[in-house]
XYZ file of C-alpha atoms in Angstrom:
574
model
C 117.180 45.786 104.006
C 114.752 49.070 104.833
C 116.624 52.597 103.942
C 116.464 53.582 107.116
C 117.991 51.070 108.827
C 120.763 51.430 106.569
C 121.256 55.294 107.415
C 120.647 54.545 110.705
C 123.649 52.182 111.016
C 125.880 54.530 109.623
C 124.737 56.885 111.693
C 124.163 59.698 108.723
C 121.100 60.954 109.595
C 118.677 62.636 105.986
C 118.854 65.307 106.884
C 122.537 65.740 106.765
C 121.772 63.540 103.675
C 119.842 66.421 102.289
C 122.262 70.027 103.358
C 125.123 68.343 101.878
C 123.452 67.710 98.362
C 121.532 70.773 98.345
C 118.411 68.993 98.133
C 119.218 66.695 96.368
C 119.923 69.175 93.382
C 119.825 68.607 89.813
C 123.189 70.623 90.223
C 124.713 67.462 92.456
C 123.453 64.911 91.096
C 126.705 62.186 88.553
C 124.597 59.294 86.839
C 121.197 58.263 86.705
C 119.961 54.978 85.540
C 116.849 51.956 85.994
C 117.507 51.505 89.397
C 117.982 55.242 90.261
C 120.091 57.796 90.949
C 123.306 59.085 92.911
C 124.270 62.576 94.022
C 128.064 63.547 94.910
C 127.538 65.742 97.502
C 130.410 67.008 99.992
C 129.192 66.153 104.530
C 130.871 68.760 106.330
C 131.479 65.294 108.887
C 133.083 62.936 106.234
C 133.929 64.629 103.502
C 133.489 64.108 99.476
C 130.495 61.225 99.695
C 128.285 59.842 97.365
C 124.072 58.916 97.577
C 122.246 56.616 95.622
C 118.530 57.359 95.232
C 116.506 53.745 94.149
C 114.019 55.059 92.194
C 110.994 52.619 94.069
C 111.054 54.529 96.754
C 109.727 58.259 98.173
C 111.879 61.457 97.256
C 114.750 61.421 100.417
C 112.340 65.462 101.303
C 109.561 63.736 101.528
C 110.952 59.542 103.406
C 112.522 61.889 105.892
C 108.710 63.928 107.284
C 107.258 60.280 107.338
C 110.717 59.159 109.517
C 110.228 61.848 111.271
C 106.446 61.526 112.467
C 106.693 58.338 112.449
C 104.197 57.147 110.013
C 104.893 54.547 106.904
C 104.328 56.799 103.303
C 102.939 55.690 100.067
C 100.968 57.961 96.642
C 97.663 56.862 97.995
C 97.540 58.290 102.024
C 94.573 60.155 102.146
C 94.374 64.556 101.082
C 93.850 66.564 104.358
C 91.765 69.624 103.735
C 93.893 72.386 104.121
C 91.525 74.194 106.848
C 93.124 71.000 108.956
C 96.336 72.580 108.292
C 98.634 74.052 111.345
C 101.703 74.674 111.648
C 104.912 71.782 111.961
C 102.287 69.311 110.829
C 103.101 66.043 108.467
C 102.879 66.776 105.477
C 99.920 64.578 103.782
C 99.014 65.068 100.120
C 96.195 68.259 99.457
C 94.698 68.305 96.699
C 93.902 72.299 95.570
C 93.850 74.474 92.525
C 96.624 77.410 91.562
C 94.634 80.189 91.451
C 96.357 82.840 91.453
C 100.807 84.014 92.568
C 102.082 86.667 92.784
C 106.220 88.565 93.858
C 105.769 90.152 96.672
C 107.331 94.219 97.930
C 108.238 92.646 101.434
C 109.299 89.185 100.999
C 111.595 90.067 97.448
C 113.190 86.427 98.096
C 110.225 84.436 97.654
C 107.317 83.717 95.763
C 103.514 82.834 96.725
C 100.903 81.596 95.498
C 97.314 80.956 96.396
C 95.669 77.561 96.328
C 92.013 76.379 97.332
C 90.776 73.281 97.561
C 86.961 71.131 96.925
C 85.316 73.465 100.064
C 86.512 76.048 98.993
C 88.838 76.735 102.023
C 92.231 78.594 100.277
C 96.306 78.513 101.603
C 98.753 79.973 100.779
C 101.789 78.737 99.410
C 105.900 79.822 99.164
C 108.784 79.117 97.989
C 112.451 81.003 97.351
C 113.325 82.235 93.582
C 115.308 79.921 92.499
C 113.080 76.821 92.526
C 110.611 79.516 90.656
C 111.300 77.844 87.132
C 110.537 74.628 88.765
C 107.114 75.850 89.905
C 106.059 76.808 86.666
C 106.775 74.234 84.885
C 104.856 72.368 86.608
C 101.396 74.129 87.698
C 99.940 76.578 85.154
C 97.279 78.955 86.395
C 93.604 77.001 87.314
C 95.783 74.087 87.011
C 94.561 71.289 89.602
C 97.769 69.284 91.427
C 97.318 66.817 93.869
C 100.215 67.910 96.250
C 102.558 66.345 98.753
C 106.305 66.368 100.341
C 106.248 69.613 101.534
C 106.505 72.288 104.786
C 103.640 73.645 107.099
C 105.066 76.821 108.431
C 103.580 80.028 110.187
C 101.564 82.811 108.411
C 104.169 85.834 108.315
C 103.482 88.535 111.116
C 101.808 90.897 107.577
C 100.748 89.874 104.470
C 98.920 87.741 105.164
C 96.527 87.104 102.127
C 93.988 84.561 102.858
C 93.234 83.863 107.734
C 94.472 80.429 108.791
C 97.197 78.699 111.045
C 99.588 77.720 108.795
C 101.103 78.284 104.880
C 103.651 75.619 102.929
C 106.017 76.119 101.878
C 107.528 74.259 98.664
C 110.661 73.395 97.255
C 112.102 71.201 93.883
C 111.721 68.022 96.320
C 107.960 69.495 96.405
C 105.996 67.117 94.284
C 102.535 68.359 92.345
C 101.055 65.525 90.203
C 98.687 67.059 88.411
C 94.311 65.669 89.021
C 90.972 66.432 87.458
C 88.790 69.864 87.943
C 85.994 68.684 88.445
C 84.416 69.969 91.657
C 87.696 73.163 92.661
C 85.795 76.593 92.132
C 87.761 79.316 90.311
C 87.946 82.188 92.719
C 88.837 82.258 96.206
C 87.266 85.583 97.884
C 87.224 86.440 101.524
C 84.991 89.800 101.700
C 84.781 92.677 104.088
C 81.919 95.009 104.488
C 82.437 98.431 104.124
C 81.397 98.859 108.243
C 84.180 96.322 109.081
C 86.839 98.956 107.110
C 88.008 100.923 109.362
C 88.490 98.628 111.946
C 91.807 97.397 109.367
C 93.046 100.638 109.154
C 97.030 100.908 109.021
C 96.276 96.856 110.082
C 98.698 94.787 107.141
C 98.673 91.485 109.073
C 95.401 90.199 107.026
C 95.082 92.409 103.533
C 91.454 92.864 102.309
C 89.003 91.586 100.034
C 85.851 93.804 98.870
C 83.279 93.582 96.464
C 80.754 97.009 95.193
C 79.286 98.563 91.988
C 81.712 100.523 90.469
C 81.137 103.753 89.958
C 83.099 105.665 87.350
C 87.425 106.351 87.139
C 87.895 109.605 89.586
C 91.869 109.681 88.665
C 94.321 108.052 85.611
C 97.878 109.751 85.539
C 101.195 109.813 86.599
C 102.516 109.963 89.933
C 105.654 113.001 89.681
C 107.533 109.542 90.629
C 106.514 108.158 86.932
C 104.853 105.760 88.366
C 101.145 105.433 87.522
C 97.976 105.374 88.873
C 93.993 104.509 89.027
C 91.879 105.772 90.806
C 87.974 104.714 90.305
C 85.218 104.789 92.777
C 82.676 102.297 94.779
C 79.319 101.879 96.161
C 77.609 99.322 97.978
C 74.602 98.752 98.153
C 74.055 101.005 101.839
C 74.745 103.954 99.521
C 78.147 103.699 100.980
C 81.234 104.343 98.676
C 84.823 103.636 98.826
C 87.637 105.353 96.620
C 90.314 102.220 95.536
C 93.504 103.148 94.441
C 95.357 100.538 92.060
C 99.816 101.069 91.187
C 100.584 101.083 87.567
C 102.126 97.313 88.463
C 98.574 96.539 89.057
C 96.468 99.081 87.314
C 98.699 98.057 84.024
C 96.239 94.557 84.347
C 92.767 96.224 84.208
C 90.580 96.034 81.379
C 89.946 99.628 81.276
C 86.910 99.792 78.272
C 85.376 96.397 79.215
C 85.473 98.504 83.036
C 84.047 101.679 81.175
C 81.684 99.953 78.419
C 80.284 96.885 81.218
C 76.407 97.591 81.392
C 74.914 99.212 85.200
C 75.197 97.723 87.625
C 79.209 96.272 86.482
C 80.093 95.203 89.884
C 84.115 94.974 89.894
C 85.931 92.145 93.619
C 89.269 93.502 94.707
C 91.758 90.962 96.730
C 94.041 91.409 98.854
C 94.153 95.374 99.576
C 95.512 97.776 102.346
C 92.782 99.508 104.231
C 95.041 103.061 104.522
C 92.752 106.469 105.282
C 93.607 109.514 103.216
C 90.879 112.855 103.477
C 89.015 109.154 103.755
C 89.002 105.481 103.265
C 90.768 104.691 100.695
C 91.415 100.747 99.109
C 95.011 100.532 97.405
C 96.439 98.130 95.486
C 99.871 95.583 96.419
C 101.454 93.051 95.172
C 98.902 90.432 94.959
C 96.117 92.269 94.618
C 93.458 91.309 91.372
C 90.586 92.993 90.522
C 87.636 90.783 88.902
C 85.088 92.531 87.058
C 81.316 91.062 87.142
C 83.775 88.105 88.600
C 81.282 84.772 88.331
C 80.225 84.414 92.222
C 76.930 84.085 94.193
C 77.605 87.771 95.387
C 77.876 89.248 91.913
C 74.449 87.919 91.499
C 73.229 89.256 94.269
C 74.497 92.488 93.899
C 73.066 93.193 90.522
C 69.151 91.688 91.746
C 70.571 94.704 94.911
C 71.464 97.192 92.351
C 68.483 96.684 89.346
C 65.872 97.064 92.946
C 67.858 99.722 94.022
C 67.971 102.412 91.170
C 65.197 100.558 89.525
C 63.589 104.841 89.345
C 66.851 106.244 88.880
C 67.564 107.236 85.414
C 71.110 104.890 83.790
C 72.986 108.278 82.818
C 72.271 109.008 87.163
C 72.783 105.340 88.553
C 75.320 105.737 91.149
C 76.714 109.009 90.060
C 74.331 111.224 92.976
C 78.138 110.645 95.555
C 80.857 112.573 92.017
C 78.231 115.120 92.295
C 78.203 115.808 96.314
C 82.514 115.170 95.626
C 82.650 118.439 93.099
C 79.930 120.431 94.934
C 81.103 119.910 98.299
C 83.299 122.443 97.801
C 82.628 124.748 95.094
C 82.505 127.727 96.842
C 85.068 127.013 99.682
C 88.727 128.890 97.895
C 91.494 125.370 98.515
C 93.694 127.819 101.475
C 90.718 127.442 103.514
C 89.638 123.908 102.865
C 90.931 121.698 105.897
C 92.643 125.282 107.330
C 94.255 124.225 111.239
C 96.350 126.192 113.082
C 100.100 125.447 114.303
C 98.429 124.162 117.814
C 95.775 122.567 116.235
C 98.545 120.258 114.072
C 100.774 119.541 116.789
C 97.417 118.200 118.847
C 97.211 114.987 115.972
C 97.903 112.164 116.164
C 100.765 111.691 112.869
C 100.254 108.082 112.649
C 96.469 108.530 112.312
C 96.935 111.511 109.778
C 100.231 109.594 107.737
C 98.395 110.430 104.677
C 96.481 113.822 104.996
C 97.161 116.872 104.030
C 96.380 119.889 106.385
C 96.569 124.404 105.252
C 97.789 126.330 107.618
C 98.521 130.074 107.658
C 102.372 130.753 109.315
C 105.568 133.265 108.588
C 108.495 131.259 107.710
C 110.522 132.659 111.676
C 114.233 130.655 110.405
C 115.752 128.243 109.845
C 116.616 125.130 111.008
C 120.563 125.555 111.286
C 122.904 122.579 110.125
C 120.477 120.875 107.155
C 121.114 120.208 103.934
C 118.862 122.373 101.722
C 120.338 121.167 98.150
C 119.235 117.969 97.236
C 120.337 115.697 94.538
C 117.210 114.412 91.835
C 116.171 111.656 89.413
C 115.387 114.404 86.076
C 112.719 111.729 85.430
C 111.322 110.741 89.213
C 112.770 113.333 91.812
C 113.775 110.683 93.746
C 116.984 111.710 95.930
C 120.332 109.641 93.762
C 122.694 107.415 95.969
C 126.093 107.708 95.680
C 127.723 105.095 93.340
C 131.737 104.485 91.477
C 131.534 107.386 89.727
C 129.087 109.864 90.912
C 125.795 109.429 91.452
C 122.586 106.810 90.298
C 118.831 106.442 91.074
C 117.528 103.492 91.952
C 114.817 103.647 89.715
C 116.610 105.065 86.408
C 119.715 104.319 87.429
C 121.917 104.336 83.452
C 120.131 107.641 83.498
C 123.148 110.457 83.677
C 121.319 113.340 84.672
C 121.014 115.230 88.051
C 118.957 118.076 88.430
C 119.987 119.774 92.186
C 116.486 120.268 94.639
C 115.354 122.062 97.742
C 114.945 120.644 100.938
C 115.674 123.468 102.930
C 114.744 123.236 107.151
C 112.854 125.597 108.354
C 110.751 127.195 111.976
C 107.321 128.641 110.968
C 105.039 130.211 113.050
C 101.695 131.138 113.775
C 100.135 132.786 116.594
C 98.968 129.266 118.406
C 102.588 127.550 117.913
C 106.000 126.950 116.169
C 106.788 124.023 114.436
C 109.860 123.037 112.132
C 108.961 121.715 107.981
C 110.978 120.922 105.340
C 109.880 122.605 102.474
C 110.531 121.038 99.512
C 111.851 122.645 95.703
C 107.923 123.842 94.285
C 107.576 125.559 97.654
C 111.329 127.318 97.780
C 110.905 128.910 94.479
C 107.613 129.490 95.351
C 109.068 131.703 98.241
C 112.671 132.749 96.870
C 111.244 133.259 92.915
C 114.650 131.216 91.673
C 115.691 127.442 91.490
C 118.342 125.867 92.907
C 120.124 125.250 89.224
C 120.839 128.436 89.550
C 121.838 129.030 93.005
C 124.648 125.425 92.938
C 125.769 125.472 88.877
C 124.845 129.697 88.339
C 125.667 131.239 91.811
C 128.685 129.169 92.902
C 126.462 127.518 95.994
C 128.255 124.542 96.249
C 128.103 123.539 99.610
C 124.813 121.955 100.985
C 125.863 122.832 104.679
C 125.862 127.249 103.718
C 122.609 128.192 103.514
C 123.123 130.175 100.662
C 122.162 135.012 100.492
C 119.261 134.238 98.451
C 117.149 132.022 100.091
C 117.650 134.793 103.177
C 114.380 136.800 102.002
C 112.025 133.892 102.777
C 112.271 134.671 106.404
C 108.904 136.881 106.924
C 106.950 136.261 103.928
C 103.366 134.394 105.373
C 101.597 132.241 103.190
C 98.927 129.774 103.689
C 101.561 125.747 103.191
C 100.119 122.262 102.486
C 101.450 120.547 105.778
C 101.850 116.618 105.526
C 103.289 114.254 108.581
C 107.219 113.820 108.110
C 107.280 109.901 108.405
C 110.891 110.312 109.410
C 110.306 110.162 113.033
C 113.393 110.050 114.269
C 114.348 113.009 116.644
C 116.506 114.851 114.325
C 114.067 115.250 111.783
C 111.505 118.231 111.051
C 108.291 117.809 112.599
C 106.415 118.247 108.873
C 106.746 118.538 105.417
C 105.230 121.064 102.842
C 105.932 120.757 98.225
C 104.351 123.331 97.383
C 102.126 126.690 98.797
C 98.479 127.190 98.395
C 98.637 131.663 98.417
C 100.821 134.184 97.172
C 103.834 134.899 100.461
C 103.516 138.232 100.918
C 106.161 139.734 103.817
C 104.051 139.892 107.366
C 105.186 143.404 108.286
C 102.943 144.488 105.118
C 99.839 144.115 106.566
C 97.773 147.161 107.346
C 97.350 147.481 111.001
C 93.653 148.118 110.381
C 93.721 144.026 108.467
C 91.381 141.859 111.301
C 91.093 139.776 107.961
C 94.561 138.712 107.162
C 95.941 139.364 103.310
C 93.667 138.952 100.975
C 93.984 135.189 99.756
C 95.933 135.195 96.527
C 96.059 132.098 94.545
C 99.921 131.045 93.709
C 100.371 131.535 89.763
C 100.589 128.012 87.151
C 104.574 128.345 86.722
C 106.497 125.324 85.758
C 108.567 125.382 89.156
C 105.780 125.510 91.447
C 102.962 122.657 90.542
C 100.544 123.973 92.914
C 97.875 122.690 91.471
C 96.194 126.511 92.747
C 93.298 126.855 90.470
C 92.396 130.458 90.344
C 89.694 132.177 92.735
C 87.023 133.645 90.896
C 86.458 136.167 93.826
C 89.286 136.901 96.256
C 87.169 137.865 99.302
C 88.007 134.977 102.166
C 85.254 132.612 103.154
C 85.323 131.606 106.312
C 86.079 128.063 106.668
C 83.523 125.464 108.539
C 85.320 124.488 111.509
C 87.132 127.453 112.276
C 88.020 131.144 111.415
C 90.423 132.643 108.843
C 91.696 134.698 110.774
C 92.742 132.627 113.998
C 96.313 132.315 113.291
C 96.441 136.204 112.190
C 99.349 138.469 114.126
C 97.095 141.114 116.983
C 97.332 143.857 116.317
C 99.860 145.742 117.830
C 101.758 143.060 118.389
C 105.634 143.589 118.158
C 106.826 140.900 114.999
C 110.927 141.638 114.386
C 111.445 143.179 110.982
C 113.598 141.238 107.484
C 116.078 143.463 107.832
C 117.110 143.062 111.296
C 116.560 139.350 111.042
C 118.519 139.555 107.703
C 121.518 141.032 110.112
C 121.437 139.479 112.908
C 121.841 136.111 110.310
C 124.455 138.394 107.931
C 126.474 138.521 111.395
C 126.509 134.887 112.787
C 128.143 133.374 109.381
C 130.912 135.939 109.901
C 131.420 134.320 113.124
C 131.097 131.519 111.590
C 133.861 131.918 108.965
C 136.596 133.411 111.416
C 135.520 130.533 114.312
C 136.700 128.009 110.800
C 139.476 130.470 110.221
C 140.866 130.169 113.051
C 140.465 126.089 113.392
C 141.921 126.087 110.449
C 145.552 128.193 111.840
């Protein structure tokens, strides 16, 4: 009697049996012999049960899929092209090569694989991390397999590696049979031309593949959080340049000596990138990103021919370097304080979503503080991230074993110029440059341990005027400030000290390099202010004859408010 008829007579569905035995896992296996395997299980309706699976039958998972589709199955079923797979299709076998595998940052419970068939079409596969050891034992990179007994499902809502209408879900019930690798491609790329990149900014449904000629490494160092960041330039045949940013997890896998020593033209392909816009369009790495140097594909040979033709009459040491020279000379005669200068009103008119990663400079005055917000936080001494409260103290999620901590500024303030007013969170480097005292001293030596009561020494920054380096605050909740500032681009001065006959504003002076500021502003060769390319330098200078409240008046008002609040709290306690 066929197995499906037996199950129907017992009125127990195979799905119920699979749930009772945890997917017929090895942990539930209690006996095995020449005629099959016996599994134990616990059914919600029937309690403890035992199930025998004949050795000459298909896996229960595959038999259930065949029964559900109303068709017989066997191991000789014809294979299906991956481009034809749709959501909830029958699990017809596919013959593919495994070309990539990765652990996702976005979907941390799953492990991911990329398969390509003989036609060159690719499909993404995913399985639960608890089955990862099983997958690793069954499959190797660049191995070719006949895969059956899987499920097809819709693509993820974001971070898809290949275009397609389905992905496959694999598990312990999935079968991986090694096959002859003849005829299977070793790579898969879905390159996007430079002209198509603007349409992919902040759109992560489908990640981007890109190919170009290596120009030079523009950055390779650790960020303030301790993560390595590698950046390099790629050029396309039309003379378009784009910067590729690789975070530590990907950068550590790049063969830097090979990248820099390969004779021109060195073709580099990067896969599964996010398209971001900082000061210009940038490609940023993601968990499935891979970097290929001179991959053996037709696109590489075409680009080599085109670049050799393009630079046939250019000396070798100048090939591909023109853009680097332009970047170095573009701002050579413009002080850092005047680059990308905007007024407060102009910044408020910008779209934060389109400018979330950009940095701007703005000359403004500290007007007052935002009350009711902490003025310091406990940070990690290694990465400066905010510590989380964990018994019995505090800990960093990236350095959980580190016992030491550092108190760091996060002062919420209001800044203004003559165009408008806005809120900003001033972090450690910016506040130290304004107040010339660090948070550690105030908390540990001066005794200002209450994060919600602003200490007196910080009131000296009210009325000071400087050039802030601003970014939009990515915390869009209503109670957070509009901008953040990590450093200043000019030594602060008191606004009332500006001479009345000075129509150009204060003389620009760079912030002095120091252990606490770390502003990175280069020394100026000339003190005279150079005009900004798009706007006047004195656009936000105070008008002559404007009556501005003095620092002493503001200071007295704040002291009066503090005394009133103390009296109110005392009466409440009584």
